[in-house]
């Protein structure tokens, strides 16, 4: 460096004839890069100090003006603005790769300038358009922290102008057009200097390295040129020494030129430190300007030449290079039947906690709504008095509508003056159905003689008769009628299978036969033993009569609706099996076991049904898959084996031996994934050192920290929250060291003695069959660092200082989650973990109120089908399925043909809107809707949204809100429903509630224009580099999805048609941006990847319908390309088919639904494809006609369709069941095709051609 080099350094370069002398110029440094201290190679220069100061001030600014804990450093753009298409294709200016931030992140300066302009102008205009002031809350949390008092007043004024009720939540006029960072309008102003600081600190580091390198090279060159130099240099021949010297000199000149950058801008040297700051600032501005312009040119060139294009965070990417090659295998032709003992609640096991029992008088039944609440209260012995009107609400909080549980108890009478869904249904029948009153005046005696379903006939008795093998009747005539009806009901409920048989080798998906039989029986009991008119032929048909197939598509649709109406619950929703994953139930079983096996939580009859489930789903190799259609995995096998043993299965049983052999062949339980290891640690079958650290202190990080747990996807966040608490507490089953079963399991699960295992060496072990998302190297490095943090004594003072605070926050956060969801919790995994955490925090007191409240909600997750009792992936899919179903009926034009069905759906959707009814607003959950609570606990706005399942669940989702809103808007077209509202038979859903739903949808739109699930995207693509799960993909942040985007923007479009004056410009622009996002994630082949179902047919339906509804022409390239893609996938039989491998491999299944469909096709995939093609008004009418004929050919005589392969998926790698899909989507597809193509869809082209020739 200039401060310590001589004026010149002479290097003599020798040749064979001459000795040349070359002078290397001294290294001159601009003033900003000169060391402040005397140490020659010091990094600290005026420029470095400026960069660090700017970074710290920006972070302090971010901390002070943070709008919420959802800091999105990187989410820098104002919503609705589109400056550069290359930048908007990424999420928040930061794509899925770090390179995207470096090259394409410079637009933050433009945004910062516009932010300042908006601030000075006092407006929030968007790209020159005049948008409405928003009455909605600010994007991030709709947390509702207004930017200033003026904003709040403006929002209030708008609300008054619209005649809307303004609740006490603070509003912000920035609303939907506010900035997408949690810093609000300050976001870009903070983030731009942070970006500059990163570049300047990097440049200072490079300069320091160059200075050191320059000095070292000078010394090297001097020794190289000196003939008298000793050592290694003497061994180099002179000719090579000359060449090396020339290279070194060239490098030195290059360094000198680099370091001379900026010398012309600022003076070269300053003797006074205070004189260096102005040149330093000028140098920094020039450097950042030149660098950003250079990066812009590089990025533009790369995109122009298609060398590199940034892929948005939410783009699902192309096909996986590593395909799934294994398939599940079961013993062929082995049908499993649930014994009469199991169906009746009996059980048989030698386990200590289960005693022999004969068949009971009652059977398993599904209780819903108020009936389910009363049953739970009785189960927990909380009945005080039948006259106590408040006993139900005080113990079971939240809306009862939608709740569904399986019980052995008989229906309980209402509490006091409680108005139940049965009362509502009866009133609907009296008021809305013509001539019903006259029919009810029929002679009671005549009715009883002609109807085997007498008014006193309990549902449970008939269900018992249906599945009873030895039954007696008072008279042979009555017995004959019951036999005939029971046989018909069993056939209708079987979905085309052998009644009550379960053969996983044919199809591991249940048909929901038990539930469907109960609902059909209940319908007949309530409707004088008569089916709806469209399927009344079933009761007139003789045993030997030929089948009566539908003649037209609309006739098939009517039959489908008529059959599906039999399955509607009394509260208006459709229930069904939402199982599939095998890893959910074991978590509940472990929780039950470590809590002391309370029978009120899992009773012996439930244990028996659970064991049956595990037994029938075991594969031929002895293992279990991650889900029902998955090949065996260590994740599924280890955790299912553990649960089976805890439930009472004995180690010497053949099926248990087979499972143990599989585990040991794969290397023992140390080879399972991290989630399974966590449950093993809780129950005492693995040392905590074998599990990677989940430090609860992470929650204490400042909110602006780039990686914060509050930024993660809510499902991921809410699972790792209790994991952090239990890990930090080192929770272990209290009897682990004395329980003989735990001792046995320690010997069975491992290939070596338990006490000899070096647990720390097993943390990263995982079987290849589990490793869907391999842990990246950086994450392993981080986990190793955390292991040292956990185990090294040097860190103990720090841990002691912060761990308790972290644990306390985790407990407070879990408590908030419990109350916000009425102890249901967001999903089954965190439900079980939160329950164990509450148990631990209560000092293992099973009678603690919070623990009992948790146990009262366990039945919400359990479902009974012909394959046993399982734990569902949610507390059901009630609102989701019902919203789709009513839209299907609406598009068929059949709302008023089935008036009770439509009216009950209205009642259900009215009661299911979150925090919008008197009942839901009386719960503690409503108190957490305040700004401070949402701010503290990372929650988006909830009021006005619709859930996936029930109002009591409390988590609104963008697409569920969209579909729920569309369902309500569709029902507004029904004169019968609107008449019921007008007459007061049905509760009104006033416009303000619809405005709340629209606000939820608008505020959930991401910066990239798409919609995520529960919240806005708060993190970055590189968060997936920290995914610790191994078995799931894309779980770290809330991405934008084609499904959520379509549901949201189509809901906005439908709403805008009926309410054109509400937030017009915001809605219009949101739809436009949503359409742009959907086109941005369309694949090159024209398809869309479906992230929540199997898979491309599903994604294509959402993609096409979303674009069409947003105003895209059916002839646009995007839509035509997708239509061509779908037609290319149509199979010879006219249908379409995919299985789970499409989701896993991200590539259309080559053989379609080969295993569980019909010659590779499936009714659900076919329905999705037809809905997409008909929405696009596809010109290939024959392709659509073939698909329609396929659906009609697959329809069963009763109007049902067969249950085929698994339909749903989540996190790329796990399938989940939707039994409702086989009914809803074929109906919808048939109705839409008829509406689009008219009678032309039913024409046979061959017959038409023959007629023409004649």
CSV table of C-alpha atoms in Angstrom, one decimal, residues 437-731:
chain,number,residue,atom,x,y,z
A,437,UNK,CA,-97.6,-29.6,5.4
A,438,UNK,CA,-100.3,-31.5,3.7
A,439,UNK,CA,-98.1,-34.6,3.4
A,440,UNK,CA,-97.4,-34.4,7.1
A,441,UNK,CA,-101.1,-34.7,7.8
A,442,UNK,CA,-101.2,-38.3,6.5
A,443,UNK,CA,-102.7,-40.8,8.8
A,444,UNK,CA,-100.0,-41.9,11.3
A,445,UNK,CA,-101.2,-45.4,11.2
A,446,UNK,CA,-101.1,-45.7,7.5
A,447,UNK,CA,-97.6,-44.1,7.5
A,448,UNK,CA,-96.3,-46.7,9.9
A,449,UNK,CA,-97.8,-49.6,8.0
A,450,UNK,CA,-96.3,-48.4,4.7
A,451,UNK,CA,-92.9,-47.3,6.1
A,452,UNK,CA,-90.5,-49.6,7.8
A,453,UNK,CA,-88.8,-46.5,9.1
A,454,UNK,CA,-91.2,-45.7,11.8
A,455,UNK,CA,-91.0,-42.3,13.5
A,456,UNK,CA,-89.5,-44.0,16.6
A,457,UNK,CA,-87.0,-46.0,14.7
A,458,UNK,CA,-83.5,-44.9,15.8
A,459,UNK,CA,-80.8,-44.6,13.3
A,460,UNK,CA,-78.4,-46.8,15.3
A,461,UNK,CA,-80.9,-49.7,15.2
A,462,UNK,CA,-81.1,-49.7,11.5
A,463,UNK,CA,-77.4,-49.3,11.0
A,464,UNK,CA,-76.9,-52.3,13.3
A,465,UNK,CA,-79.3,-54.3,11.2
A,466,UNK,CA,-77.5,-53.3,8.1
A,467,UNK,CA,-74.2,-54.8,9.2
A,468,UNK,CA,-75.5,-57.5,11.5
A,469,UNK,CA,-75.0,-61.1,10.4
A,470,UNK,CA,-77.5,-62.6,13.0
A,471,UNK,CA,-80.6,-60.6,13.4
A,472,UNK,CA,-84.2,-61.4,14.2
A,473,UNK,CA,-87.4,-59.7,13.3
A,474,UNK,CA,-90.8,-59.8,14.8
A,475,UNK,CA,-92.5,-60.9,11.6
A,476,UNK,CA,-91.2,-62.4,8.4
A,477,UNK,CA,-92.8,-59.6,6.4
A,478,UNK,CA,-91.0,-57.0,8.4
A,479,UNK,CA,-87.8,-59.0,8.3
A,480,UNK,CA,-88.1,-59.2,4.5
A,481,UNK,CA,-88.6,-55.5,4.1
A,482,UNK,CA,-85.6,-54.7,6.4
A,483,UNK,CA,-83.5,-57.2,4.5
A,484,UNK,CA,-84.4,-55.7,1.2
A,485,UNK,CA,-83.7,-52.2,2.4
A,486,UNK,CA,-80.6,-53.1,4.2
A,487,UNK,CA,-79.2,-54.8,1.1
A,488,UNK,CA,-80.0,-51.7,-1.0
A,489,UNK,CA,-78.4,-49.3,1.5
A,490,UNK,CA,-75.2,-51.5,1.7
A,491,UNK,CA,-75.0,-51.6,-2.1
A,492,UNK,CA,-75.5,-47.8,-2.4
A,493,UNK,CA,-72.8,-47.1,0.3
A,494,UNK,CA,-70.2,-49.5,-1.1
A,495,UNK,CA,-69.1,-47.4,-4.0
A,496,UNK,CA,-69.2,-50.4,-6.3
A,497,UNK,CA,-67.1,-52.6,-4.0
A,498,UNK,CA,-67.9,-55.7,-1.9
A,499,UNK,CA,-69.9,-54.2,1.0
A,500,UNK,CA,-67.7,-53.6,4.1
A,501,UNK,CA,-64.7,-55.2,2.4
A,502,UNK,CA,-61.3,-53.5,2.4
A,503,UNK,CA,-58.6,-54.9,0.1
A,504,UNK,CA,-55.6,-52.6,-0.2
A,505,UNK,CA,-54.2,-54.6,-3.0
A,506,UNK,CA,-57.1,-53.5,-5.1
A,507,UNK,CA,-57.4,-50.0,-3.6
A,508,UNK,CA,-56.0,-48.7,-0.3
A,509,UNK,CA,-58.5,-45.8,-0.3
A,510,UNK,CA,-61.6,-46.3,1.8
A,511,UNK,CA,-65.1,-45.8,0.3
A,512,UNK,CA,-66.6,-44.3,3.5
A,513,UNK,CA,-69.1,-47.1,3.6
A,514,UNK,CA,-70.0,-46.9,7.3
A,515,UNK,CA,-70.6,-43.1,7.2
A,516,UNK,CA,-72.5,-43.3,3.9
A,517,UNK,CA,-74.7,-46.1,5.1
A,518,UNK,CA,-75.6,-44.1,8.2
A,519,UNK,CA,-76.5,-41.0,6.2
A,520,UNK,CA,-78.6,-42.9,3.6
A,521,UNK,CA,-80.4,-44.6,6.5
A,522,UNK,CA,-80.9,-41.2,8.2
A,523,UNK,CA,-82.3,-39.7,5.0
A,524,UNK,CA,-84.8,-42.4,4.6
A,525,UNK,CA,-85.9,-42.2,8.2
A,526,UNK,CA,-86.5,-38.5,7.8
A,527,UNK,CA,-88.2,-38.6,4.4
A,528,UNK,CA,-90.8,-41.3,4.9
A,529,UNK,CA,-88.5,-44.0,3.5
A,530,UNK,CA,-88.4,-42.3,0.0
A,531,UNK,CA,-85.4,-41.4,-2.1
A,532,UNK,CA,-85.3,-38.2,-4.2
A,533,UNK,CA,-87.3,-38.4,-7.4
A,534,UNK,CA,-84.3,-38.6,-9.6
A,535,UNK,CA,-83.2,-41.9,-8.1
A,536,UNK,CA,-86.6,-43.2,-6.9
A,537,UNK,CA,-86.3,-45.9,-9.5
A,538,UNK,CA,-84.0,-47.7,-7.1
A,539,UNK,CA,-86.9,-48.6,-4.9
A,540,UNK,CA,-89.1,-49.7,-7.8
A,541,UNK,CA,-86.5,-51.8,-9.5
A,542,UNK,CA,-86.6,-55.6,-9.1
A,543,UNK,CA,-83.6,-57.7,-8.2
A,544,UNK,CA,-83.4,-59.1,-11.7
A,545,UNK,CA,-84.3,-55.9,-13.6
A,546,UNK,CA,-81.7,-54.6,-16.0
A,547,UNK,CA,-79.7,-51.5,-15.2
A,548,UNK,CA,-81.2,-48.1,-16.2
A,549,UNK,CA,-78.3,-46.0,-17.3
A,550,UNK,CA,-78.8,-42.2,-17.8
A,551,UNK,CA,-79.6,-41.1,-21.3
A,552,UNK,CA,-78.2,-37.6,-21.2
A,553,UNK,CA,-75.4,-35.8,-19.3
A,554,UNK,CA,-77.9,-33.7,-17.4
A,555,UNK,CA,-79.8,-36.8,-16.3
A,556,UNK,CA,-76.5,-38.2,-15.0
A,557,UNK,CA,-75.9,-34.9,-13.2
A,558,UNK,CA,-79.3,-34.9,-11.6
A,559,UNK,CA,-78.8,-38.5,-10.4
A,560,UNK,CA,-75.5,-37.5,-9.0
A,561,UNK,CA,-77.0,-34.6,-7.1
A,562,UNK,CA,-79.9,-36.7,-5.8
A,563,UNK,CA,-77.5,-39.3,-4.5
A,564,UNK,CA,-75.2,-36.8,-2.9
A,565,UNK,CA,-78.1,-35.1,-1.2
A,566,UNK,CA,-78.6,-38.3,0.8
A,567,UNK,CA,-75.2,-37.7,2.4
A,568,UNK,CA,-75.7,-34.1,3.6
A,569,UNK,CA,-75.4,-33.7,7.3
A,570,UNK,CA,-78.2,-32.0,9.3
A,571,UNK,CA,-76.2,-28.8,9.7
A,572,UNK,CA,-75.7,-28.5,5.9
A,573,UNK,CA,-72.2,-29.7,5.3
A,574,UNK,CA,-70.9,-32.9,3.7
A,575,UNK,CA,-68.6,-35.0,5.8
A,576,UNK,CA,-66.1,-37.6,4.6
A,577,UNK,CA,-62.8,-39.4,5.0
A,578,UNK,CA,-59.9,-36.9,5.0
A,579,UNK,CA,-57.3,-39.5,6.0
A,580,UNK,CA,-54.4,-40.8,4.0
A,581,UNK,CA,-51.2,-39.9,5.9
A,582,UNK,CA,-49.9,-42.7,8.1
A,583,UNK,CA,-47.7,-40.5,10.3
A,584,UNK,CA,-50.6,-38.6,12.0
A,585,UNK,CA,-52.2,-41.2,14.1
A,586,UNK,CA,-49.0,-42.4,15.7
A,587,UNK,CA,-48.3,-38.9,17.0
A,588,UNK,CA,-51.6,-38.9,18.8
A,589,UNK,CA,-50.9,-42.4,20.2
A,590,UNK,CA,-47.5,-41.3,21.5
A,591,UNK,CA,-49.1,-38.2,23.1
A,592,UNK,CA,-51.8,-40.4,24.7
A,593,UNK,CA,-49.2,-42.8,26.0
A,594,UNK,CA,-46.9,-40.3,27.6
A,595,UNK,CA,-49.9,-38.6,29.2
A,596,UNK,CA,-50.7,-41.8,31.0
A,597,UNK,CA,-53.1,-43.5,28.6
A,598,UNK,CA,-56.3,-41.6,29.6
A,599,UNK,CA,-59.3,-43.6,28.4
A,600,UNK,CA,-61.3,-40.4,28.0
A,601,UNK,CA,-58.9,-39.5,25.2
A,602,UNK,CA,-58.5,-42.8,23.5
A,603,UNK,CA,-60.9,-45.5,24.7
A,604,UNK,CA,-60.3,-49.3,24.4
A,605,UNK,CA,-62.8,-49.5,21.5
A,606,UNK,CA,-60.9,-46.8,19.7
A,607,UNK,CA,-57.6,-48.6,20.4
A,608,UNK,CA,-59.1,-51.7,18.7
A,609,UNK,CA,-60.1,-49.8,15.7
A,610,UNK,CA,-56.8,-48.0,15.4
A,611,UNK,CA,-54.9,-51.4,15.6
A,612,UNK,CA,-57.2,-52.7,12.8
A,613,UNK,CA,-56.2,-49.7,10.7
A,614,UNK,CA,-52.5,-50.3,11.2
A,615,UNK,CA,-52.9,-54.0,10.5
A,616,UNK,CA,-54.9,-53.7,7.2
A,617,UNK,CA,-52.5,-51.1,5.8
A,618,UNK,CA,-49.3,-53.0,6.4
A,619,UNK,CA,-47.6,-53.9,3.2
A,620,UNK,CA,-46.3,-57.2,2.0
A,621,UNK,CA,-42.7,-56.3,3.0
A,622,UNK,CA,-43.8,-55.6,6.6
A,623,UNK,CA,-43.6,-51.8,6.3
A,624,UNK,CA,-46.0,-48.9,6.1
A,625,UNK,CA,-45.8,-46.0,3.7
A,626,UNK,CA,-45.8,-42.3,4.5
A,627,UNK,CA,-49.4,-42.4,3.2
A,628,UNK,CA,-51.8,-45.0,2.0
A,629,UNK,CA,-50.5,-45.1,-1.6
A,630,UNK,CA,-46.8,-44.7,-0.7
A,631,UNK,CA,-44.4,-47.6,-0.8
A,632,UNK,CA,-43.0,-48.5,2.5
A,633,UNK,CA,-40.7,-45.9,4.1
A,634,UNK,CA,-38.8,-45.9,7.3
A,635,UNK,CA,-40.7,-42.8,8.4
A,636,UNK,CA,-44.0,-44.6,8.0
A,637,UNK,CA,-42.8,-47.9,9.3
A,638,UNK,CA,-41.0,-46.8,12.5
A,639,UNK,CA,-43.8,-44.6,13.7
A,640,UNK,CA,-46.6,-47.0,12.8
A,641,UNK,CA,-44.7,-49.9,14.5
A,642,UNK,CA,-44.2,-47.7,17.6
A,643,UNK,CA,-47.9,-46.8,17.7
A,644,UNK,CA,-49.1,-50.3,17.2
A,645,UNK,CA,-47.0,-51.5,20.1
A,646,UNK,CA,-48.1,-48.7,22.4
A,647,UNK,CA,-51.8,-49.5,21.5
A,648,UNK,CA,-51.3,-53.1,22.7
A,649,UNK,CA,-50.0,-55.2,19.8
A,650,UNK,CA,-47.7,-57.9,21.1
A,651,UNK,CA,-44.1,-58.3,19.8
A,652,UNK,CA,-44.6,-62.0,19.0
A,653,UNK,CA,-47.6,-61.3,16.6
A,654,UNK,CA,-46.7,-62.2,13.0
A,655,UNK,CA,-47.5,-58.7,11.6
A,656,UNK,CA,-45.5,-57.0,14.3
A,657,UNK,CA,-42.6,-59.3,13.6
A,658,UNK,CA,-42.8,-58.5,10.0
A,659,UNK,CA,-42.7,-54.8,10.7
A,660,UNK,CA,-39.7,-55.2,13.0
A,661,UNK,CA,-37.8,-57.2,10.4
A,662,UNK,CA,-38.3,-54.3,7.9
A,663,UNK,CA,-37.0,-51.8,10.3
A,664,UNK,CA,-33.9,-53.8,11.2
A,665,UNK,CA,-33.2,-54.6,7.5
A,666,UNK,CA,-33.0,-50.9,6.8
A,667,UNK,CA,-30.6,-50.2,9.7
A,668,UNK,CA,-32.9,-49.6,12.7
A,669,UNK,CA,-34.8,-46.6,13.8
A,670,UNK,CA,-31.7,-44.4,13.6
A,671,UNK,CA,-32.3,-44.3,9.9
A,672,UNK,CA,-35.8,-42.8,10.1
A,673,UNK,CA,-36.6,-39.1,9.5
A,674,UNK,CA,-36.4,-36.3,12.0
A,675,UNK,CA,-40.1,-36.1,12.7
A,676,UNK,CA,-40.2,-39.8,13.7
A,677,UNK,CA,-37.1,-39.4,15.8
A,678,UNK,CA,-38.9,-36.6,17.7
A,679,UNK,CA,-41.7,-38.9,18.7
A,680,UNK,CA,-39.2,-41.5,19.7
A,681,UNK,CA,-37.5,-39.0,21.9
A,682,UNK,CA,-40.7,-38.0,23.6
A,683,UNK,CA,-41.6,-41.5,24.5
A,684,UNK,CA,-38.1,-42.4,25.7
A,685,UNK,CA,-37.1,-44.7,22.8
A,686,UNK,CA,-34.3,-42.3,21.6
A,687,UNK,CA,-31.9,-40.0,23.4
A,688,UNK,CA,-32.4,-36.3,22.7
A,689,UNK,CA,-28.8,-36.2,21.4
A,690,UNK,CA,-30.0,-38.2,18.4
A,691,UNK,CA,-32.2,-35.4,17.3
A,692,UNK,CA,-31.0,-32.1,15.8
A,693,UNK,CA,-31.5,-29.0,17.9
A,694,UNK,CA,-34.8,-27.1,17.8
A,695,UNK,CA,-33.8,-24.1,20.0
A,696,UNK,CA,-36.8,-22.1,21.4
A,697,UNK,CA,-34.5,-19.1,21.7
A,698,UNK,CA,-35.1,-18.6,17.9
A,699,UNK,CA,-38.3,-16.8,18.8
A,700,UNK,CA,-36.3,-14.2,20.7
A,701,UNK,CA,-34.5,-13.0,17.6
A,702,UNK,CA,-35.4,-9.4,16.5
A,703,UNK,CA,-38.3,-9.3,14.1
A,704,UNK,CA,-36.2,-7.8,11.3
A,705,UNK,CA,-33.8,-10.7,11.4
A,706,UNK,CA,-33.6,-12.3,7.9
A,707,UNK,CA,-34.4,-15.7,9.2
A,708,UNK,CA,-37.1,-15.6,11.9
A,709,UNK,CA,-39.6,-18.4,12.8
A,710,UNK,CA,-42.4,-15.9,12.3
A,711,UNK,CA,-41.6,-15.7,8.6
A,712,UNK,CA,-42.2,-19.4,8.0
A,713,UNK,CA,-45.3,-21.0,6.6
A,714,UNK,CA,-47.8,-21.2,9.4
A,715,UNK,CA,-48.1,-25.0,9.4
A,716,UNK,CA,-44.3,-25.3,9.6
A,717,UNK,CA,-44.2,-22.6,12.2
A,718,UNK,CA,-46.9,-24.1,14.4
A,719,UNK,CA,-45.3,-27.5,14.3
A,720,UNK,CA,-41.8,-26.4,15.2
A,721,UNK,CA,-43.2,-24.1,17.9
A,722,UNK,CA,-44.1,-26.9,20.3
A,723,UNK,CA,-41.2,-28.9,19.0
A,724,UNK,CA,-38.9,-26.1,20.3
A,725,UNK,CA,-40.7,-26.1,23.6
A,726,UNK,CA,-40.5,-29.8,24.1
A,727,UNK,CA,-36.9,-30.0,22.9
A,728,UNK,CA,-35.8,-27.1,25.1
A,729,UNK,CA,-37.5,-28.7,28.0
A,730,UNK,CA,-36.1,-32.1,27.1
A,731,UNK,CA,-39.4,-33.7,27.8
